[in-house]
Amino acid sequence: MTVAIETHELSKSFGDVHAVRGLNLSVERGECYAFLGRNGSGKSTTARMLLDFIRPTSGSSSILGGSGADARIRAKVGYLPGDLNMPRAMTVQDAFDFYGGLAGAPRGSEKPLVERFQLSIDRKVRDLSTGNRRKVGLILAFMADPELLILDEPTSGLDPVLQDEFRRLLAERKAAGATIWLTSHVMAEVERVADRVGLINEGLLAKEVSMQELKHQRVGSIKLTFEQPPGADAFAGVPAARHVEADGDDLVIEVDGPVAPLLIRAGELGATRIETIQRDLDEVFLDLYEGDGAGDR
């Protein structure tokens, strides 16, 4: 079996609100799939349906070859909800003992992660900050070394240092063969670990792209240096050259499309230096999202 997550026309409505509409996904084992969208677009609802916490209105889903309702399947999944609720009088160590035991995690398996995330285990849940509650949730999701991780906004509330530590942990688990399905608003997180990205809007899957495609679209412009700069019209007719502007001895070219023909022309014109100017991944994401009619409505 190579497919870890599969949905077929998965839909969920709450009265007149259509949270997820006809979702078809296929995530391979060992893949990291980032499921991205604005708040209220259907990301968390999808995660809950995958684990059978809520039932679909129509359609179906499977994880690790079975149902999210199957305890044997669920034992192989590490889940971090967007909003983690635990008994407020419970201590952090109580949470690891109780919930870790339910997941089949060996006693004490949380200790390396507790140290890694610098978490005090004696404090009660009611006394924890938002960031520390997030740490507890992350450790609970990872401590049983699951085959599949379903993570809903995993770094929400974590400071930048711990966000970076989380990304390293995620990359380690991916390298060890775990499948990862995550939602996130942190593009650096997505760029570091994701193989593919799905963009969801108003319950509909608007677009799927590989991370390689997304990175290619980060090249926003190219700066070319010449000993004798040609005129801006030297790149007329090159499909990728959207706009050319002179900057001293340089030409700055906005790129829209494959860059190979543009670089060939630059070589013919005697360019002595080439510098790529990358756009933020957030900007690329918004271009893709809005380009598919996924703006606010």
PDB file of N, CA, C and O in Angstrom, residues 23 25 32-44 46 151-154 181-191 194 196-209 211 214 281-282 284-286 288-289 294:
ATOM      1  N   LEU A  23     -14.272  16.977  -1.878  1.00  0.00           N
ATOM      2  CA  LEU A  23     -12.806  16.974  -1.793  1.00  0.00           C
ATOM      3  C   LEU A  23     -12.234  15.622  -2.227  1.00  0.00           C
ATOM      4  O   LEU A  23     -12.594  14.574  -1.693  1.00  0.00           O
ATOM      5  N   LEU A  25      -8.569  13.888  -2.501  1.00  0.00           N
ATOM      6  CA  LEU A  25      -7.150  13.968  -2.167  1.00  0.00           C
ATOM      7  C   LEU A  25      -6.534  12.588  -2.210  1.00  0.00           C
ATOM      8  O   LEU A  25      -7.184  11.582  -1.932  1.00  0.00           O
ATOM      9  N   CYS A  32       4.942  14.653   2.537  1.00  0.00           N
ATOM     10  CA  CYS A  32       4.447  15.747   3.375  1.00  0.00           C
ATOM     11  C   CYS A  32       3.537  16.616   2.520  1.00  0.00           C
ATOM     12  O   CYS A  32       3.985  17.210   1.534  1.00  0.00           O
ATOM     13  N   TYR A  33       2.285  16.668   2.906  1.00  0.00           N
ATOM     14  CA  TYR A  33       1.272  17.393   2.141  1.00  0.00           C
ATOM     15  C   TYR A  33       0.785  18.566   2.986  1.00  0.00           C
ATOM     16  O   TYR A  33       0.287  18.382   4.107  1.00  0.00           O
ATOM     17  N   ALA A  34       0.948  19.772   2.485  1.00  0.00           N
ATOM     18  CA  ALA A  34       0.498  20.978   3.182  1.00  0.00           C
ATOM     19  C   ALA A  34      -0.856  21.398   2.625  1.00  0.00           C
ATOM     20  O   ALA A  34      -1.008  21.603   1.422  1.00  0.00           O
ATOM     21  N   PHE A  35      -1.824  21.509   3.505  1.00  0.00           N
ATOM     22  CA  PHE A  35      -3.200  21.841   3.141  1.00  0.00           C
ATOM     23  C   PHE A  35      -3.436  23.279   3.596  1.00  0.00           C
ATOM     24  O   PHE A  35      -3.566  23.548   4.793  1.00  0.00           O
ATOM     25  N   LEU A  36      -3.462  24.210   2.660  1.00  0.00           N
ATOM     26  CA  LEU A  36      -3.415  25.627   2.988  1.00  0.00           C
ATOM     27  C   LEU A  36      -4.689  26.341   2.563  1.00  0.00           C
ATOM     28  O   LEU A  36      -5.306  26.012   1.554  1.00  0.00           O
ATOM     29  N   GLY A  37      -5.045  27.345   3.345  1.00  0.00           N
ATOM     30  CA  GLY A  37      -6.200  28.157   3.015  1.00  0.00           C
ATOM     31  C   GLY A  37      -6.464  29.158   4.123  1.00  0.00           C
ATOM     32  O   GLY A  37      -5.902  29.083   5.216  1.00  0.00           O
ATOM     33  N   ARG A  38      -7.326  30.091   3.843  1.00  0.00           N
ATOM     34  CA  ARG A  38      -7.673  31.103   4.837  1.00  0.00           C
ATOM     35  C   ARG A  38      -8.488  30.481   5.970  1.00  0.00           C
ATOM     36  O   ARG A  38      -9.011  29.369   5.847  1.00  0.00           O
ATOM     37  N   ASN A  39      -8.630  31.219   7.069  1.00  0.00           N
ATOM     38  CA  ASN A  39      -9.482  30.764   8.164  1.00  0.00           C
ATOM     39  C   ASN A  39     -10.899  30.523   7.644  1.00  0.00           C
ATOM     40  O   ASN A  39     -11.436  31.321   6.881  1.00  0.00           O
ATOM     41  N   GLY A  40     -11.486  29.403   8.067  1.00  0.00           N
ATOM     42  CA  GLY A  40     -12.843  29.089   7.652  1.00  0.00           C
ATOM     43  C   GLY A  40     -12.960  28.442   6.293  1.00  0.00           C
ATOM     44  O   GLY A  40     -14.068  28.254   5.781  1.00  0.00           O
ATOM     45  N   SER A  41     -11.823  28.047   5.694  1.00  0.00           N
ATOM     46  CA  SER A  41     -11.868  27.479   4.346  1.00  0.00           C
ATOM     47  C   SER A  41     -12.153  25.977   4.333  1.00  0.00           C
ATOM     48  O   SER A  41     -12.390  25.409   3.270  1.00  0.00           O
ATOM     49  N   GLY A  42     -12.116  25.318   5.503  1.00  0.00           N
ATOM     50  CA  GLY A  42     -12.441  23.890   5.557  1.00  0.00           C
ATOM     51  C   GLY A  42     -11.287  22.993   5.978  1.00  0.00           C
ATOM     52  O   GLY A  42     -11.424  21.768   5.965  1.00  0.00           O
ATOM     53  N   LYS A  43     -10.151  23.575   6.383  1.00  0.00           N
ATOM     54  CA  LYS A  43      -8.969  22.770   6.713  1.00  0.00           C
ATOM     55  C   LYS A  43      -9.202  21.895   7.957  1.00  0.00           C
ATOM     56  O   LYS A  43      -8.980  20.685   7.923  1.00  0.00           O
ATOM     57  N   SER A  44      -9.627  22.511   9.046  1.00  0.00           N
ATOM     58  CA  SER A  44      -9.813  21.757  10.295  1.00  0.00           C
ATOM     59  C   SER A  44     -10.952  20.757  10.173  1.00  0.00           C
ATOM     60  O   SER A  44     -10.875  19.649  10.729  1.00  0.00           O
ATOM     61  N   THR A  46     -11.759  19.130   7.536  1.00  0.00           N
ATOM     62  CA  THR A  46     -11.207  17.982   6.808  1.00  0.00           C
ATOM     63  C   THR A  46     -10.414  17.083   7.745  1.00  0.00           C
ATOM     64  O   THR A  46     -10.565  15.855   7.720  1.00  0.00           O
ATOM     65  N   LEU A 151      -1.493  17.396  11.535  1.00  0.00           N
ATOM     66  CA  LEU A 151      -1.142  18.537  12.378  1.00  0.00           C
ATOM     67  C   LEU A 151      -1.872  19.783  11.897  1.00  0.00           C
ATOM     68  O   LEU A 151      -1.673  20.238  10.768  1.00  0.00           O
ATOM     69  N   ASP A 152      -2.694  20.339  12.769  1.00  0.00           N
ATOM     70  CA  ASP A 152      -3.501  21.513  12.437  1.00  0.00           C
ATOM     71  C   ASP A 152      -2.855  22.747  13.066  1.00  0.00           C
ATOM     72  O   ASP A 152      -2.900  22.923  14.285  1.00  0.00           O
ATOM     73  N   GLU A 153      -2.254  23.590  12.245  1.00  0.00           N
ATOM     74  CA  GLU A 153      -1.540  24.794  12.699  1.00  0.00           C
ATOM     75  C   GLU A 153      -0.558  24.465  13.837  1.00  0.00           C
ATOM     76  O   GLU A 153      -0.671  24.987  14.949  1.00  0.00           O
ATOM     77  N   PRO A 154       0.425  23.612  13.562  1.00  0.00           N
ATOM     78  CA  PRO A 154       1.267  23.093  14.645  1.00  0.00           C
ATOM     79  C   PRO A 154       2.111  24.117  15.377  1.00  0.00           C
ATOM     80  O   PRO A 154       2.439  23.922  16.544  1.00  0.00           O
ATOM     81  N   TRP A 181       0.543  15.310   7.114  1.00  0.00           N
ATOM     82  CA  TRP A 181      -0.518  16.164   6.545  1.00  0.00           C
ATOM     83  C   TRP A 181      -0.676  17.318   7.502  1.00  0.00           C
ATOM     84  O   TRP A 181      -0.972  17.120   8.688  1.00  0.00           O
ATOM     85  N   LEU A 182      -0.442  18.535   7.022  1.00  0.00           N
ATOM     86  CA  LEU A 182      -0.500  19.663   7.949  1.00  0.00           C
ATOM     87  C   LEU A 182      -1.186  20.861   7.332  1.00  0.00           C
ATOM     88  O   LEU A 182      -1.201  21.044   6.115  1.00  0.00           O
ATOM     89  N   THR A 183      -1.769  21.662   8.210  1.00  0.00           N
ATOM     90  CA  THR A 183      -2.256  22.972   7.823  1.00  0.00           C
ATOM     91  C   THR A 183      -1.340  23.996   8.474  1.00  0.00           C
ATOM     92  O   THR A 183      -0.796  23.758   9.554  1.00  0.00           O
ATOM     93  N   SER A 184      -1.143  25.110   7.823  1.00  0.00           N
ATOM     94  CA  SER A 184      -0.231  26.114   8.373  1.00  0.00           C
ATOM     95  C   SER A 184      -0.442  27.449   7.691  1.00  0.00           C
ATOM     96  O   SER A 184      -0.830  27.522   6.525  1.00  0.00           O
ATOM     97  N   HIS A 185      -0.161  28.532   8.448  1.00  0.00           N
ATOM     98  CA  HIS A 185      -0.083  29.864   7.867  1.00  0.00           C
ATOM     99  C   HIS A 185       1.364  30.331   7.776  1.00  0.00           C
ATOM    100  O   HIS A 185       1.632  31.448   7.345  1.00  0.00           O
ATOM    101  N   VAL A 186       2.305  29.472   8.189  1.00  0.00           N
ATOM    102  CA  VAL A 186       3.721  29.841   8.215  1.00  0.00           C
ATOM    103  C   VAL A 186       4.397  29.262   6.976  1.00  0.00           C
ATOM    104  O   VAL A 186       4.659  28.069   6.899  1.00  0.00           O
ATOM    105  N   MET A 187       4.672  30.126   6.000  1.00  0.00           N
ATOM    106  CA  MET A 187       5.200  29.649   4.736  1.00  0.00           C
ATOM    107  C   MET A 187       6.600  29.032   4.864  1.00  0.00           C
ATOM    108  O   MET A 187       6.952  28.109   4.144  1.00  0.00           O
ATOM    109  N   ALA A 188       7.402  29.520   5.811  1.00  0.00           N
ATOM    110  CA  ALA A 188       8.735  28.940   6.011  1.00  0.00           C
ATOM    111  C   ALA A 188       8.626  27.481   6.430  1.00  0.00           C
ATOM    112  O   ALA A 188       9.446  26.637   6.048  1.00  0.00           O
ATOM    113  N   GLU A 189       7.612  27.188   7.207  1.00  0.00           N
ATOM    114  CA  GLU A 189       7.347  25.822   7.653  1.00  0.00           C
ATOM    115  C   GLU A 189       7.032  24.928   6.456  1.00  0.00           C
ATOM    116  O   GLU A 189       7.564  23.826   6.306  1.00  0.00           O
ATOM    117  N   VAL A 190       6.156  25.433   5.602  1.00  0.00           N
ATOM    118  CA  VAL A 190       5.738  24.688   4.416  1.00  0.00           C
ATOM    119  C   VAL A 190       6.920  24.466   3.486  1.00  0.00           C
ATOM    120  O   VAL A 190       7.145  23.359   2.980  1.00  0.00           O
ATOM    121  N   GLU A 191       7.696  25.519   3.252  1.00  0.00           N
ATOM    122  CA  GLU A 191       8.813  25.438   2.306  1.00  0.00           C
ATOM    123  C   GLU A 191       9.858  24.431   2.751  1.00  0.00           C
ATOM    124  O   GLU A 191      10.460  23.739   1.934  1.00  0.00           O
ATOM    125  N   ALA A 194       7.413  20.497   2.983  1.00  0.00           N
ATOM    126  CA  ALA A 194       6.325  20.004   2.136  1.00  0.00           C
ATOM    127  C   ALA A 194       6.818  19.513   0.780  1.00  0.00           C
ATOM    128  O   ALA A 194       7.724  20.090   0.185  1.00  0.00           O
ATOM    129  N   ARG A 196       4.143  18.611  -1.501  1.00  0.00           N
ATOM    130  CA  ARG A 196       3.048  19.155  -2.312  1.00  0.00           C
ATOM    131  C   ARG A 196       2.197  20.075  -1.458  1.00  0.00           C
ATOM    132  O   ARG A 196       2.150  19.954  -0.239  1.00  0.00           O
ATOM    133  N   VAL A 197       1.488  20.964  -2.143  1.00  0.00           N
ATOM    134  CA  VAL A 197       0.625  21.930  -1.484  1.00  0.00           C
ATOM    135  C   VAL A 197      -0.754  21.870  -2.127  1.00  0.00           C
ATOM    136  O   VAL A 197      -0.876  21.872  -3.356  1.00  0.00           O
ATOM    137  N   GLY A 198      -1.778  21.800  -1.290  1.00  0.00           N
ATOM    138  CA  GLY A 198      -3.151  21.905  -1.755  1.00  0.00           C
ATOM    139  C   GLY A 198      -3.755  23.193  -1.245  1.00  0.00           C
ATOM    140  O   GLY A 198      -3.634  23.506  -0.055  1.00  0.00           O
ATOM    141  N   LEU A 199      -4.385  23.967  -2.114  1.00  0.00           N
ATOM    142  CA  LEU A 199      -5.004  25.236  -1.741  1.00  0.00           C
ATOM    143  C   LEU A 199      -6.516  25.053  -1.688  1.00  0.00           C
ATOM    144  O   LEU A 199      -7.138  24.682  -2.689  1.00  0.00           O
ATOM    145  N   ILE A 200      -7.106  25.279  -0.516  1.00  0.00           N
ATOM    146  CA  ILE A 200      -8.544  25.101  -0.354  1.00  0.00           C
ATOM    147  C   ILE A 200      -9.198  26.449  -0.106  1.00  0.00           C
ATOM    148  O   ILE A 200      -8.662  27.303   0.600  1.00  0.00           O
ATOM    149  N   ASN A 201     -10.337  26.647  -0.737  1.00  0.00           N
ATOM    150  CA  ASN A 201     -11.094  27.880  -0.566  1.00  0.00           C
ATOM    151  C   ASN A 201     -12.572  27.552  -0.505  1.00  0.00           C
ATOM    152  O   ASN A 201     -13.108  26.866  -1.375  1.00  0.00           O
ATOM    153  N   GLU A 202     -13.216  28.009   0.581  1.00  0.00           N
ATOM    154  CA  GLU A 202     -14.654  27.802   0.758  1.00  0.00           C
ATOM    155  C   GLU A 202     -15.039  26.350   0.530  1.00  0.00           C
ATOM    156  O   GLU A 202     -16.037  26.038  -0.120  1.00  0.00           O
ATOM    157  N   GLY A 203     -14.205  25.437   1.053  1.00  0.00           N
ATOM    158  CA  GLY A 203     -14.507  24.025   0.991  1.00  0.00           C
ATOM    159  C   GLY A 203     -14.124  23.334  -0.291  1.00  0.00           C
ATOM    160  O   GLY A 203     -14.259  22.113  -0.406  1.00  0.00           O
ATOM    161  N   LEU A 204     -13.636  24.077  -1.272  1.00  0.00           N
ATOM    162  CA  LEU A 204     -13.264  23.497  -2.565  1.00  0.00           C
ATOM    163  C   LEU A 204     -11.747  23.474  -2.724  1.00  0.00           C
ATOM    164  O   LEU A 204     -11.066  24.443  -2.348  1.00  0.00           O
ATOM    165  N   LEU A 205     -11.217  22.404  -3.271  1.00  0.00           N
ATOM    166  CA  LEU A 205      -9.796  22.344  -3.571  1.00  0.00           C
ATOM    167  C   LEU A 205      -9.541  23.168  -4.821  1.00  0.00           C
ATOM    168  O   LEU A 205      -9.900  22.782  -5.934  1.00  0.00           O
ATOM    169  N   ALA A 206      -8.916  24.343  -4.633  1.00  0.00           N
ATOM    170  CA  ALA A 206      -8.733  25.279  -5.739  1.00  0.00           C
ATOM    171  C   ALA A 206      -7.569  24.876  -6.624  1.00  0.00           C
ATOM    172  O   ALA A 206      -7.617  25.050  -7.845  1.00  0.00           O
ATOM    173  N   LYS A 207      -6.502  24.337  -6.025  1.00  0.00           N
ATOM    174  CA  LYS A 207      -5.302  24.037  -6.810  1.00  0.00           C
ATOM    175  C   LYS A 207      -4.393  23.116  -6.015  1.00  0.00           C
ATOM    176  O   LYS A 207      -4.356  23.171  -4.791  1.00  0.00           O
ATOM    177  N   GLU A 208      -3.662  22.263  -6.723  1.00  0.00           N
ATOM    178  CA  GLU A 208      -2.587  21.466  -6.137  1.00  0.00           C
ATOM    179  C   GLU A 208      -1.312  21.732  -6.924  1.00  0.00           C
ATOM    180  O   GLU A 208      -1.336  21.713  -8.163  1.00  0.00           O
ATOM    181  N   VAL A 209      -0.208  21.995  -6.228  1.00  0.00           N
ATOM    182  CA  VAL A 209       1.074  22.208  -6.888  1.00  0.00           C
ATOM    183  C   VAL A 209       2.156  21.510  -6.079  1.00  0.00           C
ATOM    184  O   VAL A 209       2.043  21.350  -4.863  1.00  0.00           O
ATOM    185  N   MET A 211       5.904  21.379  -4.420  1.00  0.00           N
ATOM    186  CA  MET A 211       6.737  22.429  -3.838  1.00  0.00           C
ATOM    187  C   MET A 211       7.782  22.890  -4.838  1.00  0.00           C
ATOM    188  O   MET A 211       8.167  24.059  -4.845  1.00  0.00           O
ATOM    189  N   LEU A 214       6.178  25.489  -6.859  1.00  0.00           N
ATOM    190  CA  LEU A 214       6.001  26.702  -6.073  1.00  0.00           C
ATOM    191  C   LEU A 214       7.314  27.468  -5.951  1.00  0.00           C
ATOM    192  O   LEU A 214       7.345  28.696  -6.052  1.00  0.00           O
ATOM    193  N   LEU A 281       7.503  33.541  -0.398  1.00  0.00           N
ATOM    194  CA  LEU A 281       6.589  32.446  -0.686  1.00  0.00           C
ATOM    195  C   LEU A 281       5.148  32.842  -0.389  1.00  0.00           C
ATOM    196  O   LEU A 281       4.217  32.400  -1.058  1.00  0.00           O
ATOM    197  N   ASP A 282       4.950  33.702   0.618  1.00  0.00           N
ATOM    198  CA  ASP A 282       3.607  34.192   0.929  1.00  0.00           C
ATOM    199  C   ASP A 282       2.987  34.879  -0.282  1.00  0.00           C
ATOM    200  O   ASP A 282       1.805  34.706  -0.575  1.00  0.00           O
ATOM    201  N   VAL A 284       3.768  34.409  -3.475  1.00  0.00           N
ATOM    202  CA  VAL A 284       3.467  33.410  -4.499  1.00  0.00           C
ATOM    203  C   VAL A 284       2.163  32.701  -4.166  1.00  0.00           C
ATOM    204  O   VAL A 284       1.298  32.479  -5.026  1.00  0.00           O
ATOM    205  N   PHE A 285       2.020  32.327  -2.899  1.00  0.00           N
ATOM    206  CA  PHE A 285       0.816  31.644  -2.452  1.00  0.00           C
ATOM    207  C   PHE A 285      -0.427  32.481  -2.727  1.00  0.00           C
ATOM    208  O   PHE A 285      -1.425  31.997  -3.258  1.00  0.00           O
ATOM    209  N   LEU A 286      -0.362  33.775  -2.396  1.00  0.00           N
ATOM    210  CA  LEU A 286      -1.514  34.642  -2.608  1.00  0.00           C
ATOM    211  C   LEU A 286      -1.827  34.798  -4.090  1.00  0.00           C
ATOM    212  O   LEU A 286      -2.991  34.841  -4.489  1.00  0.00           O
ATOM    213  N   LEU A 288      -1.295  32.546  -6.439  1.00  0.00           N
ATOM    214  CA  LEU A 288      -1.957  31.307  -6.853  1.00  0.00           C
ATOM    215  C   LEU A 288      -3.381  31.262  -6.347  1.00  0.00           C
ATOM    216  O   LEU A 288      -4.319  30.895  -7.072  1.00  0.00           O
ATOM    217  N   TYR A 289      -3.549  31.621  -5.087  1.00  0.00           N
ATOM    218  CA  TYR A 289      -4.853  31.535  -4.439  1.00  0.00           C
ATOM    219  C   TYR A 289      -5.862  32.449  -5.113  1.00  0.00           C
ATOM    220  O   TYR A 289      -6.961  32.039  -5.463  1.00  0.00           O
ATOM    221  N   ALA A 294     -10.015  32.614  -5.705  1.00  0.00           N
ATOM    222  CA  ALA A 294     -10.181  32.250  -4.312  1.00  0.00           C
ATOM    223  C   ALA A 294     -10.087  33.434  -3.385  1.00  0.00           C
ATOM    224  O   ALA A 294      -9.752  33.330  -2.244  1.00  0.00           O
TER     225      ALA A 294
END
